[in-house]
Tab-separated table of C-alpha atoms in Angstrom:
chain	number	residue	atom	x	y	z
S	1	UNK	CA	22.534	-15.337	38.396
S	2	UNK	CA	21.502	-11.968	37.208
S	3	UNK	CA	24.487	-9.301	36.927
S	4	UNK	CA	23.517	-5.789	36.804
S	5	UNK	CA	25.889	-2.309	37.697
S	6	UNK	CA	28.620	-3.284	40.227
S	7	UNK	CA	27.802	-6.945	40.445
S	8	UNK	CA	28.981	-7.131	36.762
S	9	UNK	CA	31.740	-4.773	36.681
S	10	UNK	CA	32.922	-6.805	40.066
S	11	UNK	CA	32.775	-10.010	37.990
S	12	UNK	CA	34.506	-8.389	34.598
S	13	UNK	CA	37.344	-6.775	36.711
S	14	UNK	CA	38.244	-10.252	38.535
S	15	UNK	CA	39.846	-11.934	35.786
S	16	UNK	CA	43.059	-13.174	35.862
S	17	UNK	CA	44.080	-14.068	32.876
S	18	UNK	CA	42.631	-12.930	30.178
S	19	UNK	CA	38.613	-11.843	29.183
S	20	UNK	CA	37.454	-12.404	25.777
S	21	UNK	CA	34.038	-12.244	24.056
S	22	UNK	CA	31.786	-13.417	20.881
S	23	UNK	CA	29.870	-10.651	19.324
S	24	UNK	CA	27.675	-12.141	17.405
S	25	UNK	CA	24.652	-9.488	16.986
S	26	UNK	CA	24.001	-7.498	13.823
S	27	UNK	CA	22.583	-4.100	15.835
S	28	UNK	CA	23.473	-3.336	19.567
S	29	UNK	CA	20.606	-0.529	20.726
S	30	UNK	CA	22.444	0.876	23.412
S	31	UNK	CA	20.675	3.953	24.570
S	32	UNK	CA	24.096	5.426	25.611
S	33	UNK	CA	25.429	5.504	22.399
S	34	UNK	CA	22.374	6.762	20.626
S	35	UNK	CA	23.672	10.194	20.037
S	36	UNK	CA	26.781	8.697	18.581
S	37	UNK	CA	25.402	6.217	16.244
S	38	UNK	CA	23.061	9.650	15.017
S	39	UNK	CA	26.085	12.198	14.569
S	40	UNK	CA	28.253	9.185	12.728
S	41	UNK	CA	24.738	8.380	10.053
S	42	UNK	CA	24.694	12.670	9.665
S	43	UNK	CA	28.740	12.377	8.843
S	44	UNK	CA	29.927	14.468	11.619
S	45	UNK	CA	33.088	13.759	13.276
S	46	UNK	CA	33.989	11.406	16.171
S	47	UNK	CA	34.451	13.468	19.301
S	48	UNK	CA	37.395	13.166	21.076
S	49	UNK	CA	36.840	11.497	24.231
S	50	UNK	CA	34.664	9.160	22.335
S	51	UNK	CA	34.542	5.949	24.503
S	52	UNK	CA	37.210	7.070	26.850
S	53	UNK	CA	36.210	5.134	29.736
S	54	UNK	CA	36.204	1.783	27.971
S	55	UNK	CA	39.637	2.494	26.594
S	56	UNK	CA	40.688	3.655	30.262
S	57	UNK	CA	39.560	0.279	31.173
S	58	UNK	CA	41.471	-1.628	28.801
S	59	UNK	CA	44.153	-0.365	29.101
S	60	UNK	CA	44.455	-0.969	33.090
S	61	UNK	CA	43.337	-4.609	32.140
S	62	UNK	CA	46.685	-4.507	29.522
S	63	UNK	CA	49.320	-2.700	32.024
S	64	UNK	CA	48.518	-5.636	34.495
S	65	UNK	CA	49.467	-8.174	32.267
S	66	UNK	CA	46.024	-9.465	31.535
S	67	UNK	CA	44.603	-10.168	27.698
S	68	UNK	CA	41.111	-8.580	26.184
S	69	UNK	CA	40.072	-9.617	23.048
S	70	UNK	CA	36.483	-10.444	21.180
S	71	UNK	CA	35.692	-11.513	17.909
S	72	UNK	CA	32.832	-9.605	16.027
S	73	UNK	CA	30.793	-11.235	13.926
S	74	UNK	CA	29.631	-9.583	10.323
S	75	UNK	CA	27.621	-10.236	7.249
S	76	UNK	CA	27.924	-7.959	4.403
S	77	UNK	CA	26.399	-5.589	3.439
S	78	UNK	CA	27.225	-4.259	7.510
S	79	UNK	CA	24.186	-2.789	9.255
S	80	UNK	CA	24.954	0.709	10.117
S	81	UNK	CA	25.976	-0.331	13.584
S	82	UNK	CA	28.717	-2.236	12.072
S	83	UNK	CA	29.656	0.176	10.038
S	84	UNK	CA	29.830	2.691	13.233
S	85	UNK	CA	31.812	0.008	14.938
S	86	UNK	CA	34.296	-0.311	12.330
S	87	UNK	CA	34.704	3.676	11.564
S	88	UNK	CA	34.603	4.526	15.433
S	89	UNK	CA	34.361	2.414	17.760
S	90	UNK	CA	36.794	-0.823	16.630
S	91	UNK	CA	40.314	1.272	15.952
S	92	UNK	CA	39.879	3.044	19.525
S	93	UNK	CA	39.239	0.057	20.808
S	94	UNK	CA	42.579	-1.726	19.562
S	95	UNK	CA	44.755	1.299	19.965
S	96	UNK	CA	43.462	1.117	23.474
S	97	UNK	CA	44.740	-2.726	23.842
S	98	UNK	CA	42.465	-5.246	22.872
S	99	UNK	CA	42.606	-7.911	20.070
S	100	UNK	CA	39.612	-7.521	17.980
S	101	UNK	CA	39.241	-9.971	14.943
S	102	UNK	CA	36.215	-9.797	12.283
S	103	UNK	CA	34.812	-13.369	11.150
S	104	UNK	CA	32.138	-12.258	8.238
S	105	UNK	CA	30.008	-15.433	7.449
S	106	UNK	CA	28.736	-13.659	4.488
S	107	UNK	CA	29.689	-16.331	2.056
S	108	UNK	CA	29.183	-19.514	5.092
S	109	UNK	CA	27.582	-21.845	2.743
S	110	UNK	CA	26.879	-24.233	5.208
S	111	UNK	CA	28.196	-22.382	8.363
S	112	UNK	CA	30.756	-22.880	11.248
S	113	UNK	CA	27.574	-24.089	13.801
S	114	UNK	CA	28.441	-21.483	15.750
S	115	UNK	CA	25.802	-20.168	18.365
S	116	UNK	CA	23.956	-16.740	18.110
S	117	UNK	CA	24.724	-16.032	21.376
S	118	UNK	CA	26.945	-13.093	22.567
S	119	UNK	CA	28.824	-14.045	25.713
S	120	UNK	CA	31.877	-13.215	27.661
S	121	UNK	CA	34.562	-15.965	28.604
S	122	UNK	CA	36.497	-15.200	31.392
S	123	UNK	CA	40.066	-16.840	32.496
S	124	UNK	CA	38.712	-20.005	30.221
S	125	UNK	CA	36.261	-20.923	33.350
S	126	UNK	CA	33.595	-18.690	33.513
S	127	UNK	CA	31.006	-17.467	31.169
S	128	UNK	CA	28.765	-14.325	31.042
S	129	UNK	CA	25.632	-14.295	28.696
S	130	UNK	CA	24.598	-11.245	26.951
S	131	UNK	CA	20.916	-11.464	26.276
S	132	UNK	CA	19.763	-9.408	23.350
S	133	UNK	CA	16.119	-8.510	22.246
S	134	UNK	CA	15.842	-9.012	18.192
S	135	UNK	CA	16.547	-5.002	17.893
S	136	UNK	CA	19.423	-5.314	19.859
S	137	UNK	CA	18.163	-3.733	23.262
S	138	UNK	CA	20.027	-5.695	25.950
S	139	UNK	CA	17.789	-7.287	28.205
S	140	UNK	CA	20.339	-8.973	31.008
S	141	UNK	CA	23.408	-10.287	31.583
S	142	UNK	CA	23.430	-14.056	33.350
S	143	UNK	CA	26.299	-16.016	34.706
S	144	UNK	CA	25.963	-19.554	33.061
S	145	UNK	CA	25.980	-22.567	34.909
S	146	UNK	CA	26.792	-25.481	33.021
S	147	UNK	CA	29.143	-27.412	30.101
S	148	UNK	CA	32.019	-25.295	29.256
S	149	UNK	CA	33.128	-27.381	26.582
S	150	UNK	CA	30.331	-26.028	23.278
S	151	UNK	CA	31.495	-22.531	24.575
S	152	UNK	CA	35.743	-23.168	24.413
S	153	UNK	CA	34.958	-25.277	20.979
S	154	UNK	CA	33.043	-22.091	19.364
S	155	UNK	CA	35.740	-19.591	20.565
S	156	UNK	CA	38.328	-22.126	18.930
S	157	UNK	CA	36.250	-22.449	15.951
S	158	UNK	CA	35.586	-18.420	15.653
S	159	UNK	CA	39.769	-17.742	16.076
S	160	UNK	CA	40.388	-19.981	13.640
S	161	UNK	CA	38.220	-18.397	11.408
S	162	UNK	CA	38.525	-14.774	12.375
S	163	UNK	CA	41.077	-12.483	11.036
S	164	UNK	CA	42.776	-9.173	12.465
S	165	UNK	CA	40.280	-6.204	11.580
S	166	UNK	CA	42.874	-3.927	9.756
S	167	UNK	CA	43.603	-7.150	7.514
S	168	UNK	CA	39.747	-7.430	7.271
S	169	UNK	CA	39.523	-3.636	6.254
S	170	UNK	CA	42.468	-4.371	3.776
S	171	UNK	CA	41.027	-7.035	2.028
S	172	UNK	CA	37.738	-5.495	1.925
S	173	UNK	CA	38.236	-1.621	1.496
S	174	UNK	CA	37.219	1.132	3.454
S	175	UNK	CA	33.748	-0.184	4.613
S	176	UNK	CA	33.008	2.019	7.334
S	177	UNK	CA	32.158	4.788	5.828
């Protein structure tokens, strides 16, 4: 099943328990953040009220007892939309409520087998594919229907593996700018 505008925000806001997701692509073209992703490449400053609404969001999600996290995979050198995650988009993000962890499979010699995919787990039961064309246009998002277990073994794989972001931006200096 296809979920588009309220269908998907009706299916993200039903959790229970806790929503968490696996980032895995290098570039996200998101028309909507276009502008952003141009003034943060010319240097200019974050605006204020830069991804209000998300952190709005999250922190509902938080004040009603219920958990957000992701983990975001990277391989350095970061593209520049990792590195405009990282300056302005990850730190709101947190402050706002949600865990966010950084597993960089830079020096994976012979990797964690963990999918490409990006998808959203929901309350451990439910899973939300995020379908991405190579340049990171999002085509669709689809409810899967099916095994539960590869998805529950990768997020277990990528916590294990993952570490807080500002210990990842300690260990590896200031790489977002």
């Amino acid at each position: 099943m296809l979920l588009d505008g309220d269908d998907w925000r009706a299916v993200f806001d039903a959790y229970e328990r806790e929503a968490w997701r696996f980032e895995a692509q290098p570039t996200y073209t998101m028309p909507r953040e276009a502008e952003n992703i141009a003034r943060f490449l010319r240097g200019e400053p974050k605006p204020g009220d830069h991804n209000a609404r998300w952190h709005e969001r999250v922190r509902g999600y938080v004040a009603s007892g219920r958990r957000i996290g992701r983990v975001r995979v990277v391989r350095r050198p970061l593209t520049d939309y990792q590195r405009y995650q990282f300056a302005w988009g990850i730190p709101g993000n947190i402050e706002a409520g949600e865990d966010i962890r950084i597993l960089d499979v830079t020096d994976e010699e012979y990797g964690l087998h963990l999918t490409g995919q990006d998808w959203w787990m929901f309350d451990d039961a439910r899973i939300v594919h995020l379908n991405f064309r190579p340049d990171g246009t999002q085509i669709s998002r689809e409810m899967f229907e099916g095994d539960l277990g590869p998805y529950r073994e990768w997020r277990r794989i990528a916590m294990l593996h993952a570490v807080p972001f500002a210990e990842y931006v300690k260990e590896h200096g200031d790489i977002r700018a």
